Coordinates of C-alpha atoms in Angstrom, one line a residue:
M19 CA 3.5 27.2 -10.0
P20 CA 3.4 29.8 -12.4
S21 CA 6.8 29.2 -13.9
F22 CA 4.8 26.1 -15.2
A23 CA 1.8 27.3 -15.4
D24 CA 2.2 30.3 -17.9
D25 CA 5.0 28.8 -20.0
P26 CA 3.0 27.1 -23.2
R27 CA 4.0 24.1 -23.4
F28 CA 2.3 23.1 -20.3
S29 CA -0.4 25.9 -19.4
R30 CA -3.1 23.0 -20.8
I31 CA -2.2 21.1 -17.4
A32 CA -2.5 23.7 -15.4
N33 CA -5.7 24.9 -16.8
D34 CA -7.5 22.1 -18.7
A35 CA -10.0 19.9 -15.8
S36 CA -9.3 16.7 -18.3
Y37 CA -5.7 17.1 -19.0
K38 CA -5.0 17.4 -15.1
G39 CA -7.1 15.1 -14.1
W40 CA -4.8 13.0 -16.7
T41 CA -1.7 14.2 -16.0
V42 CA -2.2 13.1 -11.9
S43 CA -4.1 9.5 -12.7
T44 CA -1.1 8.6 -15.0
L45 CA 0.5 7.9 -11.6
P46 CA -2.0 5.2 -10.1
L47 CA -2.4 3.4 -13.9
G48 CA 1.6 2.7 -13.4
G49 CA 0.8 1.8 -9.7
W50 CA -1.9 -1.1 -11.2
L51 CA 0.4 -2.5 -13.6
G52 CA 3.4 -2.3 -11.5
A53 CA 0.6 -3.5 -8.5
L54 CA 0.5 -7.1 -10.9
I55 CA 3.6 -7.7 -12.3
N56 CA 5.6 -7.6 -9.2
G57 CA 4.6 -10.9 -7.8
Y58 CA 5.9 -11.8 -11.0
V59 CA 9.4 -10.2 -10.8
L60 CA 9.4 -10.8 -7.1
G61 CA 9.1 -14.8 -7.7
K62 CA 12.3 -14.7 -10.8
A63 CA 14.1 -12.2 -9.8
G64 CA 14.0 -12.2 -5.9
R65 CA 12.5 -8.9 -3.6
R66 CA 16.3 -6.8 -3.7
W67 CA 16.1 -7.4 -7.8
A68 CA 12.6 -6.1 -7.1
I69 CA 13.3 -3.2 -5.7
C70 CA 16.7 -1.8 -7.1
G71 CA 14.6 -2.9 -10.6
A72 CA 11.4 -0.3 -9.4
S73 CA 14.3 2.2 -8.2
A74 CA 16.2 2.2 -11.9
V75 CA 12.1 2.5 -13.3
C76 CA 11.6 5.6 -10.7
L77 CA 15.0 7.0 -12.0
L78 CA 13.9 7.2 -15.3
G79 CA 10.5 8.6 -14.3
A80 CA 12.2 10.7 -12.8
I81 CA 14.1 11.6 -15.5
L82 CA 12.1 12.2 -18.0
T83 CA 9.2 14.3 -15.7
T84 CA 13.3 16.7 -15.3
V85 CA 13.6 17.1 -18.3
A86 CA 9.9 17.8 -19.9
M87 CA 9.8 19.7 -23.2
A88 CA 6.0 18.8 -24.1
P89 CA 3.3 16.8 -21.9
S90 CA 4.1 13.6 -23.5
Y91 CA 7.3 13.2 -20.8
I92 CA 5.2 14.5 -17.7
F93 CA 2.6 11.8 -19.1
A94 CA 5.7 9.0 -19.5
G95 CA 7.6 10.4 -16.7
R96 CA 5.0 10.4 -13.8
F97 CA 3.6 6.2 -15.8
F98 CA 7.0 4.9 -14.7
I99 CA 7.2 6.8 -11.7
G100 CA 4.0 5.4 -11.1
M101 CA 4.8 1.6 -11.8
A102 CA 7.9 2.3 -9.3
V103 CA 6.3 2.6 -6.7
G104 CA 3.4 0.6 -7.4
M105 CA 6.3 -2.9 -7.1
M106 CA 7.1 -0.8 -4.6
S107 CA 4.3 -0.7 -2.3
T108 CA 4.4 -4.9 -2.7
A109 CA 7.9 -5.5 -2.6
V110 CA 9.1 -3.3 0.5
P111 CA 6.1 -4.7 3.0
T112 CA 6.8 -8.2 0.9
F113 CA 10.5 -7.9 2.1
E114 CA 10.6 -6.2 6.0
S115 CA 7.7 -8.9 6.6
E116 CA 10.5 -11.2 5.6
L117 CA 14.1 -9.9 7.3
A118 CA 11.6 -8.9 10.7
P119 CA 12.0 -10.7 13.5
P120 CA 8.0 -12.0 14.4
E121 CA 7.8 -10.1 17.5
I122 CA 7.8 -6.3 16.0
R123 CA 6.5 -7.9 12.1
G124 CA 3.7 -5.4 12.4
T125 CA 5.8 -2.5 13.7
V126 CA 8.5 -3.2 11.4
V127 CA 6.1 -2.8 8.4
G128 CA 4.1 -0.3 9.7
L129 CA 6.9 1.9 8.8
F130 CA 6.3 1.6 5.6
Q131 CA 3.8 3.3 6.1
L132 CA 4.8 6.4 8.2
A133 CA 7.9 6.5 5.1
V134 CA 5.8 7.3 2.9
T135 CA 3.4 10.2 5.0
L136 CA 7.1 11.3 5.7
G137 CA 7.9 11.1 2.5
I138 CA 5.0 13.1 1.4
M139 CA 4.9 15.5 4.1
V140 CA 8.8 16.8 2.7
S141 CA 7.5 16.8 -0.6
Y142 CA 4.8 19.2 -0.2
W143 CA 7.6 21.3 1.9
I144 CA 10.2 21.5 -0.9
G145 CA 7.7 22.6 -3.8
Y146 CA 6.3 25.4 -1.1
G147 CA 10.2 26.5 -0.9
T148 CA 11.6 26.3 -4.1
N149 CA 8.0 28.4 -5.5
Y150 CA 10.3 31.4 -4.0
I151 CA 13.4 30.7 -7.1
S152 CA 11.1 32.4 -9.6
D153 CA 7.8 33.3 -11.0
T154 CA 9.6 32.6 -14.7
S155 CA 12.4 30.4 -14.4
S156 CA 11.6 26.9 -14.5
A157 CA 13.4 25.7 -12.4
S158 CA 11.1 26.3 -9.5
W159 CA 8.9 23.1 -10.6
R160 CA 12.3 21.2 -12.1
I161 CA 14.1 21.0 -9.6
P162 CA 11.2 19.1 -7.1
L163 CA 11.4 16.9 -9.6
A164 CA 15.0 15.7 -9.9
I165 CA 15.3 15.5 -6.5
Q166 CA 13.1 12.5 -7.2
C167 CA 16.4 11.0 -8.3
V168 CA 18.3 11.1 -4.6
P169 CA 16.1 8.6 -2.6
A170 CA 15.7 6.1 -5.7
L171 CA 19.2 6.5 -6.6
L172 CA 20.5 5.7 -3.1
L173 CA 18.0 2.6 -2.7
M174 CA 18.8 1.0 -6.1
F175 CA 21.8 0.6 -4.9
G176 CA 21.9 0.4 -1.2
I177 CA 19.5 -2.6 -0.9
W178 CA 22.2 -4.9 -2.1
I179 CA 24.2 -3.8 1.8
L180 CA 21.2 -5.9 3.0
P181 CA 21.0 -9.8 2.8
E182 CA 18.2 -11.1 0.2
S183 CA 15.3 -12.8 2.1
P184 CA 15.4 -16.0 3.3
R185 CA 12.5 -17.5 2.1
H186 CA 13.6 -16.2 -1.5
L187 CA 17.0 -18.6 -1.2
V188 CA 14.6 -21.4 0.5
N189 CA 12.0 -20.7 -3.2
I190 CA 15.3 -20.8 -5.4
G191 CA 16.8 -24.0 -3.3
Q192 CA 19.2 -22.0 -1.9
D193 CA 18.8 -23.5 2.1
Q194 CA 22.1 -23.6 4.1
K195 CA 22.3 -19.4 2.3
A196 CA 18.7 -18.3 3.8
L197 CA 19.6 -20.8 7.3
E198 CA 23.1 -18.3 7.3
V199 CA 20.4 -15.0 6.2
L200 CA 18.7 -16.1 9.5
A201 CA 21.2 -17.0 11.7
Y202 CA 22.2 -13.1 10.6
V203 CA 19.5 -11.1 10.7
R204 CA 18.4 -12.8 14.2
K205 CA 22.2 -12.1 15.6
R206 CA 21.9 -16.3 16.5
S207 CA 23.9 -19.0 15.0
I208 CA 23.7 -21.5 12.4
D209 CA 22.5 -24.4 15.0
D210 CA 20.7 -22.3 17.4
E211 CA 17.4 -23.7 17.5
L212 CA 14.6 -21.2 16.8
T213 CA 16.7 -20.3 14.1
N214 CA 16.1 -24.1 13.2
L215 CA 12.3 -23.4 13.6
E216 CA 11.9 -20.3 12.1
F217 CA 14.0 -21.9 9.2
L218 CA 11.6 -25.0 9.2
E219 CA 8.2 -23.5 9.0
I220 CA 9.9 -21.5 5.7
K221 CA 10.6 -24.7 4.8
A222 CA 7.5 -25.4 5.1
E223 CA 5.7 -22.8 3.2
A224 CA 7.7 -22.8 0.0
I225 CA 7.3 -26.9 -0.2
F226 CA 3.3 -26.0 0.2
D227 CA 3.6 -23.1 -2.3
K228 CA 5.1 -25.3 -5.0
E229 CA 2.8 -28.4 -4.3
V230 CA -0.4 -26.8 -4.8
I231 CA 1.0 -25.3 -8.4
S232 CA 2.3 -28.8 -9.0
E233 CA -0.9 -30.2 -8.3
R234 CA -3.4 -27.0 -10.4
Y235 CA -1.0 -26.8 -13.2
P236 CA 0.8 -30.4 -14.2
D237 CA 1.2 -29.7 -17.8
L238 CA 3.3 -26.9 -16.6
I239 CA 5.6 -28.3 -14.6
N240 CA 8.7 -27.2 -16.8
R241 CA 8.4 -23.5 -15.4
T242 CA 9.4 -21.6 -18.0
W243 CA 8.9 -17.9 -18.0
L244 CA 6.3 -18.3 -20.5
Q245 CA 4.6 -20.8 -18.3
D246 CA 5.5 -19.0 -15.6
V247 CA 3.7 -16.1 -16.6
Q248 CA 0.9 -17.9 -17.3
I249 CA 0.5 -19.6 -14.7
E250 CA 0.5 -15.9 -12.6
M251 CA -2.7 -15.3 -15.2
L252 CA -4.3 -19.1 -13.9
E253 CA -3.8 -18.4 -10.2
I254 CA -6.0 -14.7 -10.8
M255 CA -8.8 -16.6 -12.6
T256 CA -8.7 -19.0 -9.5
L257 CA -10.2 -16.1 -6.8
F258 CA -13.1 -17.1 -9.6
S259 CA -13.0 -20.7 -10.2
S260 CA -16.4 -20.6 -6.6
W261 CA -18.2 -18.7 -4.6
D262 CA -16.4 -18.7 -1.4
S263 CA -13.5 -17.9 -3.9
F264 CA -15.3 -15.2 -5.2
K265 CA -16.3 -14.0 -1.9
R266 CA -12.9 -13.4 -1.3
T267 CA -12.0 -11.7 -3.6
A268 CA -14.5 -9.3 -4.0
T269 CA -14.7 -8.0 0.4
G270 CA -10.5 -8.0 -0.8
G271 CA -11.7 -5.5 -4.0
L272 CA -14.1 -3.6 -2.0
V273 CA -12.1 -3.1 0.4
M274 CA -9.6 -0.7 -1.5
F275 CA -12.3 1.3 -3.7
F276 CA -13.6 2.5 -0.3
Q277 CA -10.2 3.6 1.0
Q278 CA -9.7 5.4 -2.4
W279 CA -13.2 6.9 -2.9
T280 CA -12.6 8.5 1.1
G281 CA -11.6 11.2 -1.3
I282 CA -8.6 11.7 0.9
D283 CA -5.5 10.9 -1.8
A284 CA -7.5 13.1 -4.5
I285 CA -8.4 16.1 -1.7
V286 CA -4.5 15.3 -1.3
N287 CA -3.1 15.2 -4.6
Y288 CA -4.8 18.3 -5.5
A289 CA -4.8 20.6 -2.5
P290 CA -3.2 23.1 -4.6
T291 CA -6.1 23.5 -6.9
I292 CA -8.5 23.0 -4.3
F293 CA -7.5 25.8 -1.6
K294 CA -7.6 28.3 -4.6
S295 CA -10.9 27.3 -5.3
I296 CA -12.0 28.2 -1.3
G297 CA -10.4 31.5 -1.2
L298 CA -6.9 31.0 -0.7
A299 CA -5.2 33.6 -3.8
G300 CA -2.4 33.0 -4.9
D301 CA 0.0 30.8 -5.9
T302 CA 2.3 30.4 -2.3
T303 CA -0.3 31.1 -0.4
S304 CA -2.4 27.6 -1.8
L305 CA 0.8 25.2 -1.9
L306 CA 1.7 26.8 2.2
A307 CA -2.2 25.7 3.0
S308 CA -0.9 22.0 0.9
G309 CA 2.2 21.9 3.0
V310 CA 0.2 22.5 6.1
V311 CA -2.9 20.5 5.2
G312 CA -1.8 18.2 2.2
G313 CA 1.5 18.3 2.8
D314 CA 0.8 16.0 5.8
P315 CA 2.6 16.6 9.1
I316 CA -0.3 15.6 10.9
T317 CA -1.1 12.4 9.4
F318 CA 2.2 11.5 10.1
F319 CA 2.4 11.5 14.0
A320 CA -0.4 10.6 13.5
T321 CA 0.9 7.4 11.9
I322 CA 2.9 6.7 15.1
P323 CA 0.1 6.2 17.8
A324 CA -1.2 4.6 14.5
L325 CA 1.0 1.5 15.0
Q326 CA 0.7 0.9 18.6
Y327 CA -2.8 0.2 18.1
I328 CA -2.8 -2.0 15.1
D329 CA -3.1 -5.8 16.9
K330 CA -5.5 -4.0 19.9
F331 CA -8.5 -2.9 18.1
G332 CA -10.9 -4.8 15.6
R333 CA -10.5 -4.0 11.7
R334 CA -14.1 -3.5 11.3
T335 CA -13.9 -1.0 13.9
L336 CA -11.2 1.4 13.2
M337 CA -12.6 1.5 9.9
L338 CA -15.9 2.8 11.4
V339 CA -14.2 5.1 13.5
G340 CA -11.8 6.1 9.6
T341 CA -15.1 6.5 8.1
V342 CA -17.6 8.5 10.1
G343 CA -14.4 11.3 10.8
M344 CA -13.6 11.2 7.4
M345 CA -17.1 11.8 7.1
L346 CA -17.3 14.2 9.4
M347 CA -14.7 16.4 8.3
L348 CA -15.8 16.7 4.7
I349 CA -19.7 17.9 6.0
L350 CA -17.6 20.2 7.4
V351 CA -15.4 21.4 3.8
A352 CA -19.2 20.9 2.3
A353 CA -21.4 23.2 4.5
L354 CA -18.8 26.0 4.6
S355 CA -18.0 25.4 0.6
A356 CA -22.7 25.7 -0.3
S357 CA -22.8 28.8 2.6
F358 CA -19.6 30.9 1.3
G359 CA -18.1 29.5 -1.8
D360 CA -19.6 32.9 -4.0
D361 CA -17.6 35.3 -1.8
W362 CA -14.4 33.1 -0.2
A363 CA -13.0 36.8 -0.4
S364 CA -15.0 38.4 2.3
H365 CA -14.5 34.7 4.3
Q366 CA -11.1 34.1 4.6
G367 CA -10.9 33.2 7.9
V368 CA -13.4 30.9 7.2
S369 CA -11.7 29.9 3.8
W370 CA -8.4 29.3 7.0
F371 CA -10.9 27.1 9.4
T372 CA -11.3 25.3 6.2
V373 CA -8.0 23.7 5.5
S374 CA -7.0 24.5 10.2
P375 CA -5.0 22.0 11.9
S376 CA -7.6 21.7 14.2
H377 CA -10.6 19.9 12.3
Q378 CA -8.0 18.3 10.2
A379 CA -6.9 16.6 13.0
P380 CA -9.5 14.1 13.7
S381 CA -9.9 13.1 9.8
E382 CA -6.2 12.9 9.0
S383 CA -5.6 10.7 12.5
S384 CA -9.1 8.6 11.0
L385 CA -7.4 8.2 8.0
S386 CA -4.0 6.3 9.2
L387 CA -6.2 4.0 10.7
H388 CA -8.1 3.7 8.4
R389 CA -5.7 2.8 5.6
C390 CA -3.1 0.1 7.9
R391 CA -6.8 -1.5 8.7
S392 CA -7.8 -1.5 5.3
W393 CA -4.1 -3.8 3.8
C394 CA -4.2 -5.6 7.7
V395 CA -7.7 -7.4 6.0
I396 CA -6.8 -7.8 2.1
S397 CA -3.7 -9.9 3.9
E398 CA -6.0 -12.3 6.2
I399 CA -8.9 -13.0 4.3
F400 CA -8.1 -15.3 2.1
P401 CA -6.3 -18.5 2.9
L402 CA -2.1 -20.3 2.2
S403 CA -3.0 -21.6 -1.2
T404 CA -5.0 -18.0 -3.3
R405 CA -2.8 -15.8 -0.7
G406 CA -0.3 -14.4 -2.9
P407 CA -2.6 -13.3 -6.4
G408 CA -5.1 -12.6 -3.7
V409 CA -3.9 -10.0 -2.1
A410 CA -2.1 -9.2 -5.1
L411 CA -5.3 -8.5 -7.4
S412 CA -6.9 -6.9 -4.7
A413 CA -4.0 -3.9 -4.1
S414 CA -4.5 -3.6 -8.1
S415 CA -8.2 -2.2 -7.2
N416 CA -6.2 -0.2 -4.8
W417 CA -4.4 1.6 -7.9
M418 CA -7.1 1.7 -10.1
N419 CA -9.8 3.0 -8.0
N420 CA -7.0 5.9 -7.4
F421 CA -6.6 6.1 -11.1
I422 CA -10.3 6.1 -11.6
V423 CA -11.2 9.2 -8.1
S424 CA -7.3 11.6 -9.6
Y425 CA -9.2 12.0 -13.6
T426 CA -12.4 13.1 -11.9
V427 CA -11.9 15.2 -9.0
P428 CA -10.4 18.3 -11.1
I429 CA -13.7 17.5 -13.8
M430 CA -16.1 17.2 -10.6
L431 CA -14.5 20.0 -9.5
D432 CA -14.7 22.0 -12.2
K433 CA -18.2 21.0 -12.8
I434 CA -20.4 20.6 -9.9
G435 CA -17.8 22.3 -7.2
Y436 CA -19.0 21.7 -3.8
K437 CA -21.3 18.5 -4.3
T438 CA -18.3 16.6 -5.4
Y439 CA -17.2 16.1 -1.8
I440 CA -21.3 15.1 -1.0
V441 CA -20.3 12.2 -3.3
F442 CA -17.7 11.3 -1.3
I443 CA -19.7 11.3 1.6
C444 CA -22.4 9.7 -0.1
T445 CA -19.9 6.6 -0.6
L446 CA -18.6 7.2 3.2
A447 CA -21.8 6.1 4.0
L448 CA -21.9 3.5 1.7
G449 CA -18.6 2.1 2.8
G450 CA -20.1 2.4 6.8
L451 CA -23.1 0.5 5.9
W452 CA -21.0 -2.3 4.2
V453 CA -18.8 -2.3 7.2
I454 CA -21.4 -3.1 10.0
F455 CA -23.6 -5.5 7.5
L456 CA -21.4 -7.4 5.1
L457 CA -17.6 -7.3 5.8
P458 CA -16.1 -9.6 8.5
E459 CA -14.2 -9.0 11.5
T460 CA -10.6 -10.5 10.2
R461 CA -8.3 -9.8 13.4
G462 CA -7.3 -13.2 15.5
K463 CA -9.2 -15.5 13.2
S464 CA -7.2 -18.4 12.2
L465 CA -7.8 -20.2 8.3
E466 CA -10.7 -22.8 10.0
E467 CA -12.4 -19.7 11.4
M468 CA -12.1 -17.4 7.9
D469 CA -14.0 -20.8 6.7
I470 CA -16.9 -20.4 8.5
V471 CA -17.1 -16.8 8.0
F472 CA -17.0 -17.5 4.1
K473 CA -18.6 -20.3 4.3
S474 CA -15.7 -23.1 2.6
R475 CA -13.3 -25.9 3.6
T476 CA -10.7 -24.4 1.3
G477 CA -8.7 -23.4 4.9
V478 CA -9.1 -26.1 6.6
K479 CA -7.7 -28.8 3.6
D480 CA -4.4 -26.5 3.6
V481 CA -4.0 -26.7 7.5
E482 CA -4.7 -30.1 7.1
R483 CA -1.9 -29.9 4.2
M484 CA 0.7 -28.0 6.0
H485 CA 0.5 -30.4 8.3
E486 CA 1.3 -33.4 6.6
I487 CA 4.3 -31.5 4.8
S488 CA 5.6 -30.1 8.6
A489 CA 5.7 -33.8 9.7
R490 CA 7.4 -34.4 6.7
I491 CA 10.4 -32.9 6.6
G492 CA 10.8 -32.6 10.6
L493 CA 9.0 -29.7 11.6
T494 CA 6.4 -30.7 14.3
E495 CA 9.3 -33.2 15.8
H496 CA 11.8 -30.3 16.2
A497 CA 8.6 -27.9 17.9
R498 CA 7.6 -30.2 20.1
G499 CA 11.7 -31.1 20.9
V500 CA 13.3 -27.6 21.3
S501 CA 14.0 -27.3 25.0
P502 CA 11.8 -25.3 27.0
S503 CA 14.9 -23.1 28.9
H504 CA 15.8 -21.4 25.7
S505 CA 15.4 -16.9 26.1
D506 CA 14.1 -16.4 23.6
E507 CA 10.7 -14.9 23.9
G508 CA 9.8 -15.5 20.7
L509 CA 10.8 -19.0 21.1
K510 CA 7.3 -20.5 23.2
E511 CA 5.6 -18.4 20.7
K512 CA 6.4 -20.4 17.9
V513 CA 6.0 -23.9 19.9
D514 CA 2.6 -22.8 20.8
H515 CA 1.9 -22.1 17.1
M516 CA 3.7 -25.9 16.1
E517 CA 1.4 -27.2 18.5
S518 CA -1.7 -26.1 17.6
M519 CA -1.7 -26.3 14.3
S520 CA -1.1 -30.8 15.3
P521 CA -3.6 -32.7 14.2
V522 CA -6.2 -33.6 17.1

């Protein structure tokens, strides 16, 4: 926006590629830290307090950026906002999955991605609208930043309308409260067979986690806050303790590496700058183009059908579809930029075609599927005993690579121009080859089957431990004794699941 770029206090951010990269990348850097610490916060404070705390951090960041008097305010504010987003990126899906009924859990968690794309779309159009306030008034850029306070405040206080996660309540020993919450969110009585079956499943998993931690770290059984921090660090180190664990960890990290190095997130982040570079002159014009494409209406609507196919096709297949779609889009952009980049002013039609929804749609649709698949894979490759730290470390890889890409893209655009797209085309090609030859298919695979893929027995041992715990607390017996006439469709699935877990 002119009022921001012309302000001598912030002109360097607008005009210096390195400074611009640092400004944008402070948000994913904060996200990396937020994703790393969130496991500890979720376990100690609970899901609602974690989300409330993240909202407060976001509010702090929004205030700092809104009242900014120097670049340091912008840097600090974006870092805090990123930290909040990093925490939310794991806390909210975790909370949703623990409250949602199993039969709609995938769809409910998928709505998180839909909400993210909706937020991006709305933010771009707000920026486009406030650009008309004045070319000289700072209100044109301070108002969009101030609006961030509204959802932060709504979530900070609105989260308390919802009950605490039953899983967290079991973890802190409040079994009766957990059972009451389950009955409430499932709209059943406390004595309902399915409610008690689900409660015992949660109880078994909580016992499993505690026994694994106690066996691994017998000297840290007092569980002071300092020991909890030590355990969190040691759990991450466990991911590198054996070759099969390292392979799973590397797979999770590489999935997120290739997701970020598609370059799509960076293109969205720098949409106004990129659209100016391809001949769409004027701040209003570039912001309009950003709202049409970078503002994600296509991604938003593409995410809806993506949710319907989330469990119908293999992870590898959809990741390859996404990779090919994004490669085709970037090849087209690179070719047009190479051909007309020296004289965009004489080829305005080509400029608009480069960002037109007609050729962006396949790429944006592919992007939605690619993101869904990546997060599915990292949740499925780890055994029960290392799933928590494994997913957390993979998520932090996503944010760290986002930071690196966000910092380097404006510098690459400034130094090598359209060849920036060629860099991303190459990483997409490399990622596609990795998916074809090295990434295992995870859809519908049991823990034992994933052990075969990674040549390990960790998953088998975890299942054997779960068998023993289930029998000890009466879960297996309860599952076999439930009424076959129960009207809930989810009951049969749970009974079949428990019978499949029984030792042969």
